[in-house]
mmCIF file of C-alpha atoms and ligand atoms in Angstrom:
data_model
loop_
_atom_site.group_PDB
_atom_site.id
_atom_site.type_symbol
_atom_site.label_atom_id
_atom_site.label_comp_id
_atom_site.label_asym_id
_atom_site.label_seq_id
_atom_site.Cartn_x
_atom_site.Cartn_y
_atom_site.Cartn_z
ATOM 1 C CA UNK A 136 -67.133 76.567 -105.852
ATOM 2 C CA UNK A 137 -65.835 73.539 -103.884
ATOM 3 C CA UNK A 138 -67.413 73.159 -100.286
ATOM 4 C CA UNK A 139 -65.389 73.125 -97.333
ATOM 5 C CA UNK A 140 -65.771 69.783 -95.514
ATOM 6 C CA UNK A 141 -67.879 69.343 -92.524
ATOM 7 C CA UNK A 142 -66.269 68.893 -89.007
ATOM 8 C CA UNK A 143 -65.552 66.027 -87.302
ATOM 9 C CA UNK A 144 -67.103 64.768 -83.857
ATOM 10 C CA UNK A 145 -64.352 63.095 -82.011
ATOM 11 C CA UNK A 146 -65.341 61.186 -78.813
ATOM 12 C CA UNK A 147 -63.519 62.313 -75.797
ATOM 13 C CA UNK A 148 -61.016 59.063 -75.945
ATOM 14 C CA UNK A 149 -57.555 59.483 -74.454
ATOM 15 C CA UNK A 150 -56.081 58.968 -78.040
ATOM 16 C CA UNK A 151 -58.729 62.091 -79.192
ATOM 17 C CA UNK A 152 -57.809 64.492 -76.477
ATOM 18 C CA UNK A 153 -54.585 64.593 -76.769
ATOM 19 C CA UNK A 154 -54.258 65.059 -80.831
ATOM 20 C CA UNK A 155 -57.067 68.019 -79.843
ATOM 21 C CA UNK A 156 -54.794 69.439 -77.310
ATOM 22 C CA UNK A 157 -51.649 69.613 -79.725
ATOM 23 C CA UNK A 158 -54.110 71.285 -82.350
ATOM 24 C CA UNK A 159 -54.892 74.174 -79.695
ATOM 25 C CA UNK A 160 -51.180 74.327 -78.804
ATOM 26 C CA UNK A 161 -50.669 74.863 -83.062
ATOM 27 C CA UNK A 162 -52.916 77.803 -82.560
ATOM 28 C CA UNK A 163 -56.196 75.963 -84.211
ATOM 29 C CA UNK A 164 -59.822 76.249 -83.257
ATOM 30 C CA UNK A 165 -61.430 73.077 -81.118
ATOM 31 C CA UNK A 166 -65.293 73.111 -80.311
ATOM 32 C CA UNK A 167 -65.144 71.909 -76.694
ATOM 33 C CA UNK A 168 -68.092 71.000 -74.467
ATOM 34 C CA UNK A 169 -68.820 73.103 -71.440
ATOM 35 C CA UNK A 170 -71.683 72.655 -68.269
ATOM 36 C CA UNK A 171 -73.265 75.798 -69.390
ATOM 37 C CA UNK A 172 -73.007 75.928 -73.781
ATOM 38 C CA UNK A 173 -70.346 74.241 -76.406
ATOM 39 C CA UNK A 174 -67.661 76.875 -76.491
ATOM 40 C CA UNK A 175 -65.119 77.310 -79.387
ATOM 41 C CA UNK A 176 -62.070 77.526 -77.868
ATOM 42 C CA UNK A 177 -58.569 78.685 -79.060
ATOM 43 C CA UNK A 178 -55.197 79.191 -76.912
ATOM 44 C CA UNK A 179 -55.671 82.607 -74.566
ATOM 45 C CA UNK A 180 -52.162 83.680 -75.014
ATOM 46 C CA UNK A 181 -52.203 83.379 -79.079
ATOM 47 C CA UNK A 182 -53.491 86.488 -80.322
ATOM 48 C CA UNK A 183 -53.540 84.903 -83.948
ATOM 49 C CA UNK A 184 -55.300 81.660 -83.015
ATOM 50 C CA UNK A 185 -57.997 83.951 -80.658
ATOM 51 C CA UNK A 186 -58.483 86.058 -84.195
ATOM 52 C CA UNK A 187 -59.578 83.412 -85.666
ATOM 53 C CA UNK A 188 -62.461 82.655 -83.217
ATOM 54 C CA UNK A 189 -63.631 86.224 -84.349
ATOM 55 C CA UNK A 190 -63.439 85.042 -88.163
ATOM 56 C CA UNK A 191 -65.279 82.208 -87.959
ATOM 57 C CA UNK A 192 -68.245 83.446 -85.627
ATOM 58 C CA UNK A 193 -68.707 86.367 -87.547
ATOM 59 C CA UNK A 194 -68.222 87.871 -84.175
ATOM 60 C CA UNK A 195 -67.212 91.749 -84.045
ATOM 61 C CA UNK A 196 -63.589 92.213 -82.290
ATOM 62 C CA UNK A 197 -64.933 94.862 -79.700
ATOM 63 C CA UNK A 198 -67.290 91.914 -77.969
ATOM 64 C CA UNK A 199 -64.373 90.305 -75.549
ATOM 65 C CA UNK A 200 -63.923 86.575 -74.799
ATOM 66 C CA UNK A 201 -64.178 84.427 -71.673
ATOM 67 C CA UNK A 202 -60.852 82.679 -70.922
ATOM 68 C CA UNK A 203 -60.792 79.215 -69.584
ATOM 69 C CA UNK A 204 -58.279 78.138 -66.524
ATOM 70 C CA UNK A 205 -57.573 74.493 -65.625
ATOM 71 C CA UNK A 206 -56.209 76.022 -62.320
ATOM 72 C CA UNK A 207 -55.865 78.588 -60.009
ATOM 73 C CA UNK A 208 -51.996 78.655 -60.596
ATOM 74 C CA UNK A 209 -53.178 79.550 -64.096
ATOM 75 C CA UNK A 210 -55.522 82.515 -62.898
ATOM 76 C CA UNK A 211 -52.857 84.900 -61.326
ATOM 77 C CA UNK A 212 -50.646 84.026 -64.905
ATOM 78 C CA UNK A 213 -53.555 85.822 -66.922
ATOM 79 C CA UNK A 214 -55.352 88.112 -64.018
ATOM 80 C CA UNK A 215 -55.035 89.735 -60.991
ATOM 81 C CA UNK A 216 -57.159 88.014 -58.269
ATOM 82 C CA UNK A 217 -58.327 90.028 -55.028
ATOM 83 C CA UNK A 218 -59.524 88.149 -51.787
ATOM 84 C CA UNK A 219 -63.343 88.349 -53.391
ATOM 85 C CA UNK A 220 -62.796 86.681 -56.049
ATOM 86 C CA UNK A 221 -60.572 83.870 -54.543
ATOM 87 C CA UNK A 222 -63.491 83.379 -52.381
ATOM 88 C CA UNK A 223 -66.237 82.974 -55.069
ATOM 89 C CA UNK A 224 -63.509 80.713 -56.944
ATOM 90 C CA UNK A 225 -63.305 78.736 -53.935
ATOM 91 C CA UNK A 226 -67.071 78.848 -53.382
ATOM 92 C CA UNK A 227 -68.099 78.034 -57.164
ATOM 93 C CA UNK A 228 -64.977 76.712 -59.570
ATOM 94 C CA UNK A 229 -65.267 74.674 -60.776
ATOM 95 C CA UNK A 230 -68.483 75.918 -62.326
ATOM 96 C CA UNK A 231 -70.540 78.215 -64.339
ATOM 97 C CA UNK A 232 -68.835 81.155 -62.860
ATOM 98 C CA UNK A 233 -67.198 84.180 -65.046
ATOM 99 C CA UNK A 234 -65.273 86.400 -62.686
ATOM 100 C CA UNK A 235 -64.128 89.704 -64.716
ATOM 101 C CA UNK A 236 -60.884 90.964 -62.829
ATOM 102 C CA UNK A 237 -57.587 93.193 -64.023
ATOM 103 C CA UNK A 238 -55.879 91.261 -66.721
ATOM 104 C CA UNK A 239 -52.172 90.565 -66.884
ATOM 105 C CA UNK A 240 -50.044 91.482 -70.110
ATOM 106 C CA UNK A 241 -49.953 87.663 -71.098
ATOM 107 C CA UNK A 242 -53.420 88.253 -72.315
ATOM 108 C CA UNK A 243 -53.283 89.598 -75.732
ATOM 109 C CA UNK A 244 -55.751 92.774 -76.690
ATOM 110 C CA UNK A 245 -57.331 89.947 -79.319
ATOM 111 C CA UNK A 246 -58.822 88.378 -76.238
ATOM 112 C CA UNK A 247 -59.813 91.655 -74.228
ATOM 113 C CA UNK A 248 -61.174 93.673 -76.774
ATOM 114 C CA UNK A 249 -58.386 95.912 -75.620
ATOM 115 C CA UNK A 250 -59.848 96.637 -72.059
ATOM 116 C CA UNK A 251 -57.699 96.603 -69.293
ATOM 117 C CA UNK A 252 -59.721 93.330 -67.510
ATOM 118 C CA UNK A 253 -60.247 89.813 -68.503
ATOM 119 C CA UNK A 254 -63.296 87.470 -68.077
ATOM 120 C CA UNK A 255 -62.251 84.006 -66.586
ATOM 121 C CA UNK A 256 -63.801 80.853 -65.563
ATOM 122 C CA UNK A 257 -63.198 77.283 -64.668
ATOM 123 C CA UNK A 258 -65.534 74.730 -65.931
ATOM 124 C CA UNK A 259 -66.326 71.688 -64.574
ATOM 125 C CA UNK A 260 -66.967 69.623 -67.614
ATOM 126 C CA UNK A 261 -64.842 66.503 -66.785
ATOM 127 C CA UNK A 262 -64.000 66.333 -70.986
ATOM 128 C CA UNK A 263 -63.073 70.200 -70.992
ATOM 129 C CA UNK A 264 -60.996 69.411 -67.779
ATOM 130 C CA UNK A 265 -58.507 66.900 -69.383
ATOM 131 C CA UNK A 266 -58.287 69.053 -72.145
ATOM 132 C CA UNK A 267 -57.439 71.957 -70.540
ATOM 133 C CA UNK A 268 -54.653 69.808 -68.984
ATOM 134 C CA UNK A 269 -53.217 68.401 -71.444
ATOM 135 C CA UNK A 270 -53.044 71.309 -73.736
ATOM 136 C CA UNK A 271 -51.606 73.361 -70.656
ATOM 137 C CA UNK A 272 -52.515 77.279 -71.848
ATOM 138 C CA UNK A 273 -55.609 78.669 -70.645
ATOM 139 C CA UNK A 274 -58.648 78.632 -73.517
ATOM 140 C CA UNK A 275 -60.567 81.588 -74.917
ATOM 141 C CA UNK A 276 -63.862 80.271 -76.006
ATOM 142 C CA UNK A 277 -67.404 82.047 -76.951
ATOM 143 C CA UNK A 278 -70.277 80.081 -77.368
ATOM 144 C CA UNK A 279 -69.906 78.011 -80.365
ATOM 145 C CA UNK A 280 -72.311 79.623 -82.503
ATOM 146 C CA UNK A 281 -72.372 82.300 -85.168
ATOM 147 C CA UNK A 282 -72.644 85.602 -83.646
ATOM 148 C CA UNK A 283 -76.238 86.637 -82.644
ATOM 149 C CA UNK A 284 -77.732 83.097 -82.961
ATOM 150 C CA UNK A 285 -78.633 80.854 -80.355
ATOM 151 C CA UNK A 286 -75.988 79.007 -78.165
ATOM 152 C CA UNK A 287 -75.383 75.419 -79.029
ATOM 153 C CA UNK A 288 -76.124 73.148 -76.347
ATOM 154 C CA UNK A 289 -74.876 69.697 -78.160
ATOM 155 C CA UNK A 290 -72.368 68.972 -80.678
ATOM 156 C CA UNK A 291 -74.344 68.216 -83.094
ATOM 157 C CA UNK A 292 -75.913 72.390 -82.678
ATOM 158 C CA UNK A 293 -72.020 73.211 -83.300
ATOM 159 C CA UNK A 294 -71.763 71.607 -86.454
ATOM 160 C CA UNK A 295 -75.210 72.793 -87.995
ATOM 161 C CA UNK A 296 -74.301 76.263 -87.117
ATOM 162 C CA UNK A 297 -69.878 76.413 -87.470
ATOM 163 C CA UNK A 298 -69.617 72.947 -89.804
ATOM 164 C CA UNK A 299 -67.610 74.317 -92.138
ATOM 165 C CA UNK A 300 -65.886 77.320 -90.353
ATOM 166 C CA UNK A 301 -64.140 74.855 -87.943
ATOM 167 C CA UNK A 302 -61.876 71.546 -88.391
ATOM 168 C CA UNK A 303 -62.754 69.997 -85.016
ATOM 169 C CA UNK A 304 -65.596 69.575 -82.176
ATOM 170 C CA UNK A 305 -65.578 67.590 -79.076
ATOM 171 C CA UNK A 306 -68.715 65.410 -77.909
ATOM 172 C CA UNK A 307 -69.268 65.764 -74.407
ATOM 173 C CA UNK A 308 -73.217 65.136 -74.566
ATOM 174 C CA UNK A 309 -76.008 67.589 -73.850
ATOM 175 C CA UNK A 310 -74.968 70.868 -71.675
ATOM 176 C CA UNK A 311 -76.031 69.873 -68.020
ATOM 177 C CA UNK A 312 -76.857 73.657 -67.510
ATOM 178 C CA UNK A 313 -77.779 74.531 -70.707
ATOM 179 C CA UNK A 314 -77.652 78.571 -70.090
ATOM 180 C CA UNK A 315 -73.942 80.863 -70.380
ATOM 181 C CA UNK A 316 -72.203 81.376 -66.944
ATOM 182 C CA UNK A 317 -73.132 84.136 -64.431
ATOM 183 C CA UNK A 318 -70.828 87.027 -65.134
ATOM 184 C CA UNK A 319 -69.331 88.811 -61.435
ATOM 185 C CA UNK A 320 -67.218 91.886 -62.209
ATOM 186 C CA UNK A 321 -65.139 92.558 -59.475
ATOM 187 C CA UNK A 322 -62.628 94.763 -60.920
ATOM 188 C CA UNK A 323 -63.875 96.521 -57.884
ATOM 189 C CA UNK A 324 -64.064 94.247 -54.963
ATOM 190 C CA UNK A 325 -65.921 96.506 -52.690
ATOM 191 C CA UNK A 326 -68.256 96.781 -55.835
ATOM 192 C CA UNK A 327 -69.421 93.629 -56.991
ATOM 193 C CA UNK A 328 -71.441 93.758 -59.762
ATOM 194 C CA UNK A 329 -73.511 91.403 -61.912
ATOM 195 C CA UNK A 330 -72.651 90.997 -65.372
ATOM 196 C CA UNK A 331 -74.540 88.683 -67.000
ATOM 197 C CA UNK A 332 -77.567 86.318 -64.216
ATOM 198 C CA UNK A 333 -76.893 82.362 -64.815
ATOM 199 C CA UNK A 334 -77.369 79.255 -63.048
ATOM 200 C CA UNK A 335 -75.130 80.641 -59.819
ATOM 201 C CA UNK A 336 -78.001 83.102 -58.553
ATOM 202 C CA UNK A 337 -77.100 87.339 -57.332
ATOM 203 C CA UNK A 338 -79.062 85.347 -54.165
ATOM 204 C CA UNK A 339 -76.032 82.388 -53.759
ATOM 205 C CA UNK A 340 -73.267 85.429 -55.049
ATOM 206 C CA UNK A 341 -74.324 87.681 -51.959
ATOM 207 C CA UNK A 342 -74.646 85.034 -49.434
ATOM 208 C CA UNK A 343 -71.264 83.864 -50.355
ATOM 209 C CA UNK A 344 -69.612 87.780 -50.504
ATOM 210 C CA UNK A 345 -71.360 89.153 -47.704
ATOM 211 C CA UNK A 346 -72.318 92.069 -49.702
ATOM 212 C CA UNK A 347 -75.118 92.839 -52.277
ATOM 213 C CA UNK A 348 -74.409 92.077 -55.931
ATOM 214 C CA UNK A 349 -76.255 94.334 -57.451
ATOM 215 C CA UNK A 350 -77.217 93.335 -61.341
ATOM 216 C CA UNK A 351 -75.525 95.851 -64.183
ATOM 217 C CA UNK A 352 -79.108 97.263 -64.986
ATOM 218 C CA UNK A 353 -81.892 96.194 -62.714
ATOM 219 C CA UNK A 354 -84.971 95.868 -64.663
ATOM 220 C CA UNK A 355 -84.057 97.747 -67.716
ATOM 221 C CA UNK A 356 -82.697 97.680 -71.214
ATOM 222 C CA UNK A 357 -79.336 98.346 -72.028
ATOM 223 C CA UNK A 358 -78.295 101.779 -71.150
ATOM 224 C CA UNK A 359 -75.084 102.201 -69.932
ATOM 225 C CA UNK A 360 -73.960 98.772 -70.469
ATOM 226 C CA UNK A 361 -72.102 99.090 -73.565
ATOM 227 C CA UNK A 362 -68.933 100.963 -71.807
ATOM 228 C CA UNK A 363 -68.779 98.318 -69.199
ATOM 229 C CA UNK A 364 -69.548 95.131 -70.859
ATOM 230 C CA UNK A 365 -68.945 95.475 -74.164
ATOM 231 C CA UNK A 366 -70.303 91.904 -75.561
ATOM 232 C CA UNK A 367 -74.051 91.957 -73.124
ATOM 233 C CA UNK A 368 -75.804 92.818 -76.539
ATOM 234 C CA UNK A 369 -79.345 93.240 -76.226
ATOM 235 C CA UNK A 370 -80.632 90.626 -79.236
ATOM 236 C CA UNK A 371 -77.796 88.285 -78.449
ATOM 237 C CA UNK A 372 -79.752 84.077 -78.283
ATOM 238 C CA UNK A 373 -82.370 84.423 -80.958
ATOM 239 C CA UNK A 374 -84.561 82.173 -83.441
ATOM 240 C CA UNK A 375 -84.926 83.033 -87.006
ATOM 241 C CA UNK A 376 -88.706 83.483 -86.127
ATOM 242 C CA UNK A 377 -89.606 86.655 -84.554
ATOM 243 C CA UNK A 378 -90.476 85.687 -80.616
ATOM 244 C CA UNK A 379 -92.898 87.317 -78.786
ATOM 245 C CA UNK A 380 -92.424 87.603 -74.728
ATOM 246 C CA UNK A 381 -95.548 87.377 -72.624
ATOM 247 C CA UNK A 382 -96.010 87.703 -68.396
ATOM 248 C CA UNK A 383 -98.738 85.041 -68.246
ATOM 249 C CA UNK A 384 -100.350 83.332 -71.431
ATOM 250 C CA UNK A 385 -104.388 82.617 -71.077
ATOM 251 C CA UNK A 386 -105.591 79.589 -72.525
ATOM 252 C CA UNK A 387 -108.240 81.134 -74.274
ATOM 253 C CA UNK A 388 -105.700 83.365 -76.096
ATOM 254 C CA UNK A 389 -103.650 80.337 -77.333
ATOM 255 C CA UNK A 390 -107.416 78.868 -78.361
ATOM 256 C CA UNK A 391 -108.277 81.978 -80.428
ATOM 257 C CA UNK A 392 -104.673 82.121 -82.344
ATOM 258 C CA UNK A 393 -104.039 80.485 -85.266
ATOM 259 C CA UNK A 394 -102.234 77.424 -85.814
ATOM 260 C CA UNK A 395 -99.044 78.921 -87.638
ATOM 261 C CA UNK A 396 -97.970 80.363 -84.158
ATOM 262 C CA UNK A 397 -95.872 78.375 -81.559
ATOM 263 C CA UNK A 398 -96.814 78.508 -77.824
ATOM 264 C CA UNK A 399 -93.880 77.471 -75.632
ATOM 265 C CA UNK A 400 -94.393 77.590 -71.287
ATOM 266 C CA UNK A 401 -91.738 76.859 -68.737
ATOM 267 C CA UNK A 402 -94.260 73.931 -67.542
ATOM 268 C CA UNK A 403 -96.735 71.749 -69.396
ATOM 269 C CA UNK A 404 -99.486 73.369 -69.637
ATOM 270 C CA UNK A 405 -102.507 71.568 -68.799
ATOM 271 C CA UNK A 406 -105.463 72.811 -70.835
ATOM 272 C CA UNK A 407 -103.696 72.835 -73.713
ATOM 273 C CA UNK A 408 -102.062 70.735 -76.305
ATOM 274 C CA UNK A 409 -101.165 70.735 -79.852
ATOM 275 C CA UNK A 410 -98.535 70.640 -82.473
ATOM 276 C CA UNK A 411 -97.622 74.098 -81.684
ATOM 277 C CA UNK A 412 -97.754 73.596 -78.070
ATOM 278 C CA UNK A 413 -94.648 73.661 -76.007
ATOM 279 C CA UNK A 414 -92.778 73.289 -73.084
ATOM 280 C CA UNK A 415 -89.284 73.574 -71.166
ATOM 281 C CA UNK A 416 -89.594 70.919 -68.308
ATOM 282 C CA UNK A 417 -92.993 68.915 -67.424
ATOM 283 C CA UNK A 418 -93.111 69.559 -64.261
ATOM 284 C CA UNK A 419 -91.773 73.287 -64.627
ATOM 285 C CA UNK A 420 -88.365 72.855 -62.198
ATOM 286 C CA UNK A 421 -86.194 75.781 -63.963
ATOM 287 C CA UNK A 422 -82.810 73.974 -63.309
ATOM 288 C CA UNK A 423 -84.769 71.720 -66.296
ATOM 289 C CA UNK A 424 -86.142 74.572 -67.787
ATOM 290 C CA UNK A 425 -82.397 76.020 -68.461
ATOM 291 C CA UNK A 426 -81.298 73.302 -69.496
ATOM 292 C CA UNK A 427 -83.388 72.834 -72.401
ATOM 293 C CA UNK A 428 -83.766 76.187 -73.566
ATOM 294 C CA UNK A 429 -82.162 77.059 -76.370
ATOM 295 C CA UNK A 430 -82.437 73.317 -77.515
ATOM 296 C CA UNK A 431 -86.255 73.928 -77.263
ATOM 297 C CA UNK A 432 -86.050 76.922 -79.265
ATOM 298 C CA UNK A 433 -84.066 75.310 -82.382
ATOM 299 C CA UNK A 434 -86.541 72.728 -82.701
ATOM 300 C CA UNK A 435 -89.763 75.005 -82.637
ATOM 301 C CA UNK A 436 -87.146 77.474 -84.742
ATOM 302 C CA UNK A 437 -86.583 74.769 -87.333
ATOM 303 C CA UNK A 438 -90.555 74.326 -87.684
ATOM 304 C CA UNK A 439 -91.310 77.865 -89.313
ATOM 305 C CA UNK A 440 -93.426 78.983 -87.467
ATOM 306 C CA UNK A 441 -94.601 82.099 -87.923
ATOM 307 C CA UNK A 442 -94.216 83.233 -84.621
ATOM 308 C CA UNK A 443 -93.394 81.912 -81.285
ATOM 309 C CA UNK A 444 -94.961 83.002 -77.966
ATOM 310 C CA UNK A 445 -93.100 82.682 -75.124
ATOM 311 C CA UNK A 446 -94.451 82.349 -71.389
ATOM 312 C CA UNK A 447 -91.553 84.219 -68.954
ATOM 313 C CA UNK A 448 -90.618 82.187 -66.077
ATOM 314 C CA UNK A 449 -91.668 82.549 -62.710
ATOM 315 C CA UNK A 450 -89.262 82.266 -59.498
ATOM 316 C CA UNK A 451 -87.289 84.252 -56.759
ATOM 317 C CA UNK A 452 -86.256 87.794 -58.102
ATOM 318 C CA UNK A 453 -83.001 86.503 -57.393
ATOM 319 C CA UNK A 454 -83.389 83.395 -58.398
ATOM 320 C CA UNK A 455 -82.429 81.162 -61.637
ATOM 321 C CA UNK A 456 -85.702 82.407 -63.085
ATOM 322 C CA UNK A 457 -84.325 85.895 -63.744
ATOM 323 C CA UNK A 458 -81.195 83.982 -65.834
ATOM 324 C CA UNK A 459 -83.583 82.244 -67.951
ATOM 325 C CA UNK A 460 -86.129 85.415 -68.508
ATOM 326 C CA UNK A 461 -82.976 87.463 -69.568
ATOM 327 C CA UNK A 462 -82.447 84.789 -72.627
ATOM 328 C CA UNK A 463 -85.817 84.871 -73.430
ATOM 329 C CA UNK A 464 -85.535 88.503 -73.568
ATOM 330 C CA UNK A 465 -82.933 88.408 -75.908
ATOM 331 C CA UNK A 466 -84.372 86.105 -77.542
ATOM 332 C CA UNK A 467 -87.269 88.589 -78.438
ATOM 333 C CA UNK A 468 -85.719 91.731 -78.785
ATOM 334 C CA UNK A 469 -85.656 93.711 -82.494
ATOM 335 C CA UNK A 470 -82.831 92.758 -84.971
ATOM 336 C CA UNK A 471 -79.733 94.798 -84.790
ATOM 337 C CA UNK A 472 -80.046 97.905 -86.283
ATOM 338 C CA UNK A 473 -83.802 98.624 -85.827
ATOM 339 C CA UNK A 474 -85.588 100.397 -83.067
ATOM 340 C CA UNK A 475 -87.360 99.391 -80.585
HETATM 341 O O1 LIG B 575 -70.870 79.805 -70.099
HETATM 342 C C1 LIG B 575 -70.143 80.582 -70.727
HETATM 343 O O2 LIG B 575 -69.717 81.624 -70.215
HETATM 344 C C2 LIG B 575 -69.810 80.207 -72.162
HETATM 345 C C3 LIG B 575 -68.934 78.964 -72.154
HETATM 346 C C4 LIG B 575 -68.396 78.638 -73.519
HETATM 347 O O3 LIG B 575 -67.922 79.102 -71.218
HETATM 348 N N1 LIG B 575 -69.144 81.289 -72.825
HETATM 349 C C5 LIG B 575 -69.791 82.418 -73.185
HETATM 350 O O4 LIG B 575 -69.019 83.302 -73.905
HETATM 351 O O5 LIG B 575 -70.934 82.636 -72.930
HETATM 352 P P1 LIG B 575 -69.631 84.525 -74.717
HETATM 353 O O6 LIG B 575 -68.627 84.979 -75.649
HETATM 354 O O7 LIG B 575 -70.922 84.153 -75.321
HETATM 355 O O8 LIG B 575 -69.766 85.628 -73.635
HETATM 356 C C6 LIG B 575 -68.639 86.373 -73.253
HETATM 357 C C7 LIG B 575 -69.083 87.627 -72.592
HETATM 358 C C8 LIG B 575 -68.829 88.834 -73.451
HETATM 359 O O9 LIG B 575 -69.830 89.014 -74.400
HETATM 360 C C9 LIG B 575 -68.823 89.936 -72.401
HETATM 361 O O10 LIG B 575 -70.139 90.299 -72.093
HETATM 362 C C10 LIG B 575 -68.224 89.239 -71.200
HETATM 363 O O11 LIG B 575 -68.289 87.861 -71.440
HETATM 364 N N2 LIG B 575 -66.817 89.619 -71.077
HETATM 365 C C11 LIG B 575 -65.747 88.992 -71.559
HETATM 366 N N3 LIG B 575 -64.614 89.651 -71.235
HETATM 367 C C12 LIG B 575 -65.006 90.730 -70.522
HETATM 368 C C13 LIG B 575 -64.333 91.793 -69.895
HETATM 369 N N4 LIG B 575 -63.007 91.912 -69.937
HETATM 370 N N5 LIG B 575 -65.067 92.716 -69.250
HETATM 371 C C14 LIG B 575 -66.404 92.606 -69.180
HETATM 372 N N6 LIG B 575 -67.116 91.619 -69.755
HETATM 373 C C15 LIG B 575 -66.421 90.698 -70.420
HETATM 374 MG MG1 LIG B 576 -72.500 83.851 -76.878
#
């Protein structure tokens, strides 16, 4: 059988963006560079070309996608914005902000999983931004990764993991953020509720509402979620090696394990080091943490080791801590389809 060929990296020159922007407009697939993941982005109001993005993720068509707007003019043509979210729009876009409101009929069912709302965002990544302009639709885009792995944080992630499922990626560097946009549903606006924690905390959300944000499921797994959030799978970022969350990690446990294990901390941790010692950020500040996350956890992935330990982060219960603890948690939870 003849293999399909690999992508292609384009630089983000003028010439580049604009031959991307008339592929999206045909209805193809373009791996674009956000501040939060890569995304893999297809026109929002082409139901076939948003298909597609569910063919080559291996993604199933009930877990709905996150549409990208250039402008506000372009949120009320795909959703219906109340005064709340026009203030956290003002407040945070553009950013890693996902705002999940009442859709408009522009929006095809492809993009909703049928429900009656739509997820939206405007990111900041200056690349993204021209792109978004030029093409002139609003963008559907997932992380670019196949379904269930961990979200690609360069271009180069995009290609080992979609290569040859996709024609085209865009280089915009590494993710500044490096963790998926806080998710706000505000369907409701008397009842804002959070989604999905990211690197805009429930603590900057309620200061800027007035109101408390309280998170889908406080504290526990995912009961309940399913009807409400359809895509907020529980094992949803992870490894090929089986991760194991810890609340604090003793040196003298690392000391007695064997060497086949991987030992990753938030900071560097100073009694220890190794080949299968490692850390987020070396100083432990968990806007560095985030951003090398899942980066961190590809290369340790790509080691084989036969297990990695993970320290949770520490921080404000409201803080960007509780963001990064709910990847790792993903990151740890039981394959699909087993118990827990
Ligand atoms: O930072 C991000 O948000 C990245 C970049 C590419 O923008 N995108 C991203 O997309 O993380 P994805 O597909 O991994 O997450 C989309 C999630 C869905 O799984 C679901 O939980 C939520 O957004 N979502 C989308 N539409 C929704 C809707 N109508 N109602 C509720 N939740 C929705
Ligand atoms: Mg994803």
């Amino acid at each position: 059988m003849t293999q399909r060929p690999t992508a292609r990296i384009y630089r983000g020159t003028p010439g580049n963006l604009a031959r991307l922007a008339r592929a999206l407009r045909r209805g193809e697939l373009v791996a674009v560079p956000t501040e939060t993941v890569y995304g893999l982005a297809a026109n929002a109001l082409d139901a076939r070309a948003c298909r597609r993005i569910f063919a080559a993720k291996g993604r199933p068509a009930t877990d709905p996608l996150i549409v990208h707007l250039h402008s506000l003019q372009q949120l009320s043509e795909v959703a219906v914005p109340n005064a709340a979210a026009l203030r956290l729009a003002r407040r945070f876009w553009p950013g890693p902000l996902t705002l999940v409101l009442p859709k408009r009929a522009s929006v095809p069912d492809a993009v909703t999983a049928g429900l009656p709302s739509v997820a939206v965002r405007m990111p900041s990544h200056p690349l993204l931004r021209r792109l978004l302009k030029l093409c002139g639709r609003p963008l559907a885009a997932p992380s670019a990764n196949r379904f269930g792995s961990v979200s690609p944080t360069t271009a180069e992630h995009v290609r080992d993991g979609l290569g040859r499922r996709i024609r085209h990626i865009l280089e915009g560097g590494a993710s500044a953020i490096g963790i998926e946009s806080t998710i706000v549903d505000l369907r409701d606006p008397r009842r804002p509720r959070l989604l999905r924690p990211g690197a805009i905390a429930q603590a900057e959300l309620e200061r800027a509402l007035g109101v408390r944000v309280p998170a889908l499921r406080p504290g526990s797994p995912v009961r309940g979620r399913s009807q409400i959030a359809p895509g907020l799978l529980q094992r949803h970022y992870s490894p090929k090696t089986p991760v194991t969350l810890h609340r604090k990690i003793s040196a003298a446990a690392v000391k007695r394990c064997p060497l086949n294990e991987a030992w990753l901390f938030v900071a560097r941790p100073r009694r220890l080091a190794g080949t299968n010692i490692f850390w987020l950020d070396p100083r432990g500040n968990l806007r560095g943490a985030a951003r090398n996350l899942f980066r961190r956890l590809r290369e340790i992935d790509a080691k084989k080791f036969d297990r990695i330990h993970v320290e949770r982060a520490a921080g404000e219960p409201k803080g960007l801590a509780v963001a990064i603890n709910d990847r790792l948690r993903r990151a740890a939870a039981v394959p699909f389809g087993q118990p827990q």
